[in-house]
PDB file of C-alpha atoms in Angstrom:
ATOM      1  CA  MET A 968      -8.783  -0.550 267.664  1.00  0.00           C
ATOM      2  CA  GLU A 969     -11.651   0.085 264.956  1.00  0.00           C
ATOM      3  CA  THR A 970     -11.138   2.690 262.736  1.00  0.00           C
ATOM      4  CA  HIS A 971     -15.089   3.946 263.479  1.00  0.00           C
ATOM      5  CA  ASP A 972     -14.302   4.007 267.090  1.00  0.00           C
ATOM      6  CA  GLY A 973     -10.773   5.489 266.364  1.00  0.00           C
ATOM      7  CA  LEU A 974     -12.655   8.322 264.632  1.00  0.00           C
ATOM      8  CA  ASP A 975     -14.611   9.075 267.143  1.00  0.00           C
ATOM      9  CA  ALA A 976     -12.116   9.430 269.773  1.00  0.00           C
ATOM     10  CA  LEU A 977      -9.764  11.509 267.189  1.00  0.00           C
ATOM     11  CA  VAL A 978     -12.907  14.033 267.089  1.00  0.00           C
ATOM     12  CA  ARG A 979     -13.982  14.444 270.863  1.00  0.00           C
ATOM     13  CA  ALA A 980     -10.037  15.043 271.112  1.00  0.00           C
ATOM     14  CA  ILE A 981     -10.291  17.964 268.443  1.00  0.00           C
ATOM     15  CA  ARG A 982     -13.481  19.369 270.310  1.00  0.00           C
ATOM     16  CA  ALA A 983     -11.264  19.716 273.559  1.00  0.00           C
ATOM     17  CA  GLU A 984      -8.635  21.692 271.703  1.00  0.00           C
ATOM     18  CA  GLU A 985      -9.110  25.618 271.645  1.00  0.00           C
ATOM     19  CA  ASP A 986      -8.904  25.741 268.063  1.00  0.00           C
ATOM     20  CA  GLY A 987     -11.141  22.764 267.556  1.00  0.00           C
ATOM     21  CA  LYS A 988     -12.874  23.950 264.704  1.00  0.00           C
ATOM     22  CA  ASP A 989      -9.611  24.449 262.330  1.00  0.00           C
ATOM     23  CA  LEU A 990      -9.001  20.869 263.018  1.00  0.00           C
ATOM     24  CA  ARG A 991     -11.808  19.412 261.995  1.00  0.00           C
ATOM     25  CA  LYS A 992     -11.891  21.107 259.318  1.00  0.00           C
ATOM     26  CA  ASP A 993      -7.984  20.113 258.165  1.00  0.00           C
ATOM     27  CA  LEU A 994      -8.818  16.397 259.630  1.00  0.00           C
ATOM     28  CA  ALA A 995     -11.947  16.460 257.157  1.00  0.00           C
ATOM     29  CA  LYS A 996      -9.603  17.985 254.476  1.00  0.00           C
ATOM     30  CA  ASN A 997      -6.881  15.692 254.448  1.00  0.00           C
ATOM     31  CA  MET A 998      -9.253  12.617 254.704  1.00  0.00           C
ATOM     32  CA  ARG A 999     -11.334  14.248 251.532  1.00  0.00           C
ATOM     33  CA  GLU A1000      -7.690  14.224 249.807  1.00  0.00           C
ATOM     34  CA  ALA A1001      -7.016  10.642 250.563  1.00  0.00           C
ATOM     35  CA  LEU A1002     -10.065   9.405 248.854  1.00  0.00           C
ATOM     36  CA  LYS A1003      -9.722  11.868 245.992  1.00  0.00           C
ATOM     37  CA  PRO A1004      -7.984   9.147 243.717  1.00  0.00           C
ATOM     38  CA  GLY A1005     -10.909   6.812 244.414  1.00  0.00           C
ATOM     39  CA  ALA A1006     -13.517   9.257 242.951  1.00  0.00           C
ATOM     40  CA  ALA A1007     -11.500   9.795 240.114  1.00  0.00           C
ATOM     41  CA  GLN A1008     -11.221   6.190 239.292  1.00  0.00           C
ATOM     42  CA  ALA A1009     -15.140   6.244 239.872  1.00  0.00           C
ATOM     43  CA  LYS A1010     -15.438   9.143 237.185  1.00  0.00           C
ATOM     44  CA  SER A1011     -13.485   7.236 234.629  1.00  0.00           C
ATOM     45  CA  SER A1012     -15.319   4.437 234.863  1.00  0.00           C
ATOM     46  CA  ILE A1013     -18.764   5.677 234.219  1.00  0.00           C
ATOM     47  CA  MET A1014     -17.013   7.750 231.745  1.00  0.00           C
ATOM     48  CA  ALA A1015     -15.979   4.448 229.880  1.00  0.00           C
ATOM     49  CA  MET A1016     -20.263   3.531 229.801  1.00  0.00           C
ATOM     50  CA  VAL A1017     -21.029   3.257 226.136  1.00  0.00           C
ATOM     51  CA  SER A1018     -23.533   6.278 225.176  1.00  0.00           C
ATOM     52  CA  THR A1019     -25.995   6.043 222.329  1.00  0.00           C
ATOM     53  CA  GLY A1020     -27.549   9.164 223.484  1.00  0.00           C
ATOM     54  CA  ARG A1021     -29.121  12.161 221.329  1.00  0.00           C
ATOM     55  CA  ARG A1022     -27.322  15.691 221.416  1.00  0.00           C
ATOM     56  CA  SER A1023     -30.170  17.328 222.277  1.00  0.00           C
ATOM     57  CA  GLN A1024     -30.379  16.062 225.962  1.00  0.00           C
ATOM     58  CA  PRO A1025     -27.518  16.241 228.817  1.00  0.00           C
ATOM     59  CA  ALA A1026     -24.924  14.008 228.799  1.00  0.00           C
ATOM     60  CA  LEU A1027     -25.865  11.271 231.244  1.00  0.00           C
ATOM     61  CA  ARG A1028     -22.433  10.032 231.722  1.00  0.00           C
ATOM     62  CA  SER A1029     -20.917  13.521 232.843  1.00  0.00           C
ATOM     63  CA  SER A1030     -23.937  14.376 234.686  1.00  0.00           C
ATOM     64  CA  ILE A1031     -23.147  11.522 236.793  1.00  0.00           C
ATOM     65  CA  ALA A1032     -19.552  12.119 237.152  1.00  0.00           C
ATOM     66  CA  ARG A1033     -19.899  15.199 238.594  1.00  0.00           C
ATOM     67  CA  LYS A1034     -21.846  14.275 241.303  1.00  0.00           C
ATOM     68  CA  ILE A1035     -19.114  11.759 242.374  1.00  0.00           C
ATOM     69  CA  ARG A1036     -17.003  13.337 245.304  1.00  0.00           C
ATOM     70  CA  PRO A1037     -15.249  12.229 248.669  1.00  0.00           C
ATOM     71  CA  GLU A1038     -17.483  12.957 251.792  1.00  0.00           C
ATOM     72  CA  VAL A1039     -16.551  13.111 255.152  1.00  0.00           C
ATOM     73  CA  LYS A1040     -18.504  13.604 258.320  1.00  0.00           C
ATOM     74  CA  LEU A1041     -17.066  14.123 262.012  1.00  0.00           C
ATOM     75  CA  GLY A1042     -19.852  13.701 264.357  1.00  0.00           C
ATOM     76  CA  GLY A1043     -23.405  13.434 264.301  1.00  0.00           C
ATOM     77  CA  ARG A1044     -25.310  10.297 263.727  1.00  0.00           C
ATOM     78  CA  TRP A1045     -22.365   8.913 261.079  1.00  0.00           C
ATOM     79  CA  SER A1046     -19.013   9.583 261.273  1.00  0.00           C
ATOM     80  CA  GLY A1047     -16.510   8.449 258.736  1.00  0.00           C
ATOM     81  CA  ALA A1048     -15.420   9.103 254.930  1.00  0.00           C
ATOM     82  CA  ARG A1049     -16.629   7.587 251.793  1.00  0.00           C
ATOM     83  CA  VAL A1050     -16.649   7.955 248.040  1.00  0.00           C
ATOM     84  CA  LYS A1051     -20.791   8.894 247.019  1.00  0.00           C
ATOM     85  CA  ALA A1052     -22.691   9.338 244.033  1.00  0.00           C
ATOM     86  CA  PHE A1053     -25.038  11.776 244.388  1.00  0.00           C
ATOM     87  CA  LYS A1054     -28.403  12.286 243.405  1.00  0.00           C
ATOM     88  CA  THR A1055     -28.320  13.739 239.366  1.00  0.00           C
ATOM     89  CA  LYS A1056     -31.673  15.651 240.319  1.00  0.00           C
ATOM     90  CA  ASN A1057     -32.293  18.067 236.681  1.00  0.00           C
ATOM     91  CA  VAL A1058     -30.728  15.685 234.343  1.00  0.00           C
ATOM     92  CA  ARG A1059     -33.446  13.979 232.330  1.00  0.00           C
ATOM     93  CA  GLY A1060     -35.762  13.308 235.273  1.00  0.00           C
ATOM     94  CA  PHE A1061     -33.774  11.085 236.044  1.00  0.00           C
ATOM     95  CA  PRO A1062     -32.419  11.466 239.896  1.00  0.00           C
ATOM     96  CA  ASN A1063     -31.407   8.174 240.416  1.00  0.00           C
ATOM     97  CA  ALA A1064     -29.038   8.002 237.621  1.00  0.00           C
ATOM     98  CA  PRO A1065     -25.510   6.733 239.473  1.00  0.00           C
ATOM     99  CA  LYS A1066     -27.669   3.922 241.491  1.00  0.00           C
ATOM    100  CA  ARG A1067     -29.641   2.425 238.161  1.00  0.00           C
ATOM    101  CA  THR A1068     -26.512   2.501 235.714  1.00  0.00           C
ATOM    102  CA  ASN A1069     -24.516   0.621 238.765  1.00  0.00           C
ATOM    103  CA  ARG A1070     -27.444  -2.056 238.430  1.00  0.00           C
ATOM    104  CA  ALA A1071     -27.254  -5.316 237.032  1.00  0.00           C
ATOM    105  CA  SER A1072     -31.285  -5.433 236.289  1.00  0.00           C
ATOM    106  CA  GLY A1073     -31.042  -1.523 234.914  1.00  0.00           C
ATOM    107  CA  TRP A1074     -34.031   0.589 234.509  1.00  0.00           C
ATOM    108  CA  ARG A1075     -37.194   1.289 232.355  1.00  0.00           C
ATOM    109  CA  HIS A1076     -38.089   4.306 230.495  1.00  0.00           C
ATOM    110  CA  PRO A1077     -40.517   5.920 228.359  1.00  0.00           C
ATOM    111  CA  VAL A1078     -39.232   5.745 224.588  1.00  0.00           C
ATOM    112  CA  TYR A1079     -38.706   9.059 223.899  1.00  0.00           C
ATOM    113  CA  GLY A1080     -41.784  10.821 221.626  1.00  0.00           C
ATOM    114  CA  ASN A1081     -44.187   7.765 222.763  1.00  0.00           C
ATOM    115  CA  ARG A1082     -45.018   7.720 226.273  1.00  0.00           C
ATOM    116  CA  ASP A1083     -47.148   4.604 225.691  1.00  0.00           C
ATOM    117  CA  ASN A1084     -43.946   2.256 224.783  1.00  0.00           C
ATOM    118  CA  TRP A1085     -41.225   1.720 227.457  1.00  0.00           C
ATOM    119  CA  ALA A1086     -37.881   0.855 226.794  1.00  0.00           C
ATOM    120  CA  HIS A1087     -35.451  -1.417 228.948  1.00  0.00           C
ATOM    121  CA  GLN A1088     -31.867  -0.008 229.684  1.00  0.00           C
ATOM    122  CA  ARG A1089     -28.840  -1.587 231.361  1.00  0.00           C
ATOM    123  CA  GLY A1090     -25.528   0.734 232.583  1.00  0.00           C
ATOM    124  CA  LYS A1091     -22.338  -0.496 232.570  1.00  0.00           C
ATOM    125  CA  LEU A1092     -22.573  -3.224 235.260  1.00  0.00           C
ATOM    126  CA  GLU A1093     -21.029  -2.570 238.327  1.00  0.00           C
ATOM    127  CA  TRP A1094     -19.325   0.806 237.413  1.00  0.00           C
ATOM    128  CA  PHE A1095     -18.819   2.267 240.713  1.00  0.00           C
ATOM    129  CA  ASP A1096     -18.393  -1.145 242.755  1.00  0.00           C
ATOM    130  CA  ARG A1097     -15.561  -1.798 240.262  1.00  0.00           C
ATOM    131  CA  ALA A1098     -13.711   1.265 240.510  1.00  0.00           C
ATOM    132  CA  PHE A1099     -12.886   0.351 244.247  1.00  0.00           C
ATOM    133  CA  ARG A1100     -12.519  -3.464 243.757  1.00  0.00           C
ATOM    134  CA  GLY A1101      -8.762  -4.276 245.144  1.00  0.00           C
ATOM    135  CA  ARG A1102      -8.266  -1.062 246.395  1.00  0.00           C
ATOM    136  CA  GLU A1103     -10.098  -0.876 249.271  1.00  0.00           C
ATOM    137  CA  GLY A1104      -7.326  -1.197 251.436  1.00  0.00           C
ATOM    138  CA  ILE A1105      -5.457   1.478 250.242  1.00  0.00           C
ATOM    139  CA  TYR A1106      -8.200   4.211 250.385  1.00  0.00           C
ATOM    140  CA  LYS A1107      -8.354   2.606 254.267  1.00  0.00           C
ATOM    141  CA  GLN A1108      -5.135   3.306 254.819  1.00  0.00           C
ATOM    142  CA  ALA A1109      -4.841   6.730 253.282  1.00  0.00           C
ATOM    143  CA  VAL A1110      -7.983   7.997 255.703  1.00  0.00           C
ATOM    144  CA  GLU A1111      -6.335   6.107 258.699  1.00  0.00           C
ATOM    145  CA  GLN A1112      -3.166   7.775 258.091  1.00  0.00           C
ATOM    146  CA  ALA A1113      -4.811  11.350 257.999  1.00  0.00           C
ATOM    147  CA  MET A1114      -6.252  10.406 260.820  1.00  0.00           C
ATOM    148  CA  ASN A1115      -3.046   9.027 262.604  1.00  0.00           C
ATOM    149  CA  ASP A1116      -1.078  12.394 261.364  1.00  0.00           C
ATOM    150  CA  MET A1117      -4.059  14.626 263.071  1.00  0.00           C
ATOM    151  CA  ALA A1118      -3.812  12.411 266.268  1.00  0.00           C
ATOM    152  CA  ARG A1119      -0.202  13.020 265.931  1.00  0.00           C
ATOM    153  CA  ARG A1120      -0.689  16.392 265.929  1.00  0.00           C
ATOM    154  CA  ILE A1121      -3.086  16.831 268.938  1.00  0.00           C
ATOM    155  CA  ALA A1122      -0.388  14.725 270.896  1.00  0.00           C
ATOM    156  CA  SER A1123       2.298  16.962 270.110  1.00  0.00           C
ATOM    157  CA  ARG A1124       0.625  19.967 271.790  1.00  0.00           C
ATOM    158  CA  ALA A1125       0.008  18.071 274.975  1.00  0.00           C
ATOM    159  CA  GLY A1126       4.121  17.121 275.549  1.00  0.00           C
TER     160      GLY A1126
END
């Protein structure tokens, strides 16, 4: 059975229970917990990026790291669990910092104090992707374990 189909079936079973809302919260919490080591690895990876920034501006690396977290959605258009780097809305006018610093092509920005000159900058190549490379199976297994634990919990009620 495909994991996504299994998750949809599990969510339907939870909805049928009296305390379904509490069960959904527990499942989401356990799935997020399963992904926390991956989020920590991604945070560590961005913090290892070389910095040549000025002290007068907010720290880009720590701002990106604060926006990395596990996300779980149960039901609706998308069901699943993932680690996501959310946009950095109020950091240096650079909302797409997580995406741009991960790209091989980097990004362009105006030179500080001179709007006519532009600089091309590269971040740490694939810092987000490399944080998970080789560990995908570990995180998938941990999420599936959380799903199986909840399925057993529901099945044990039925007798």
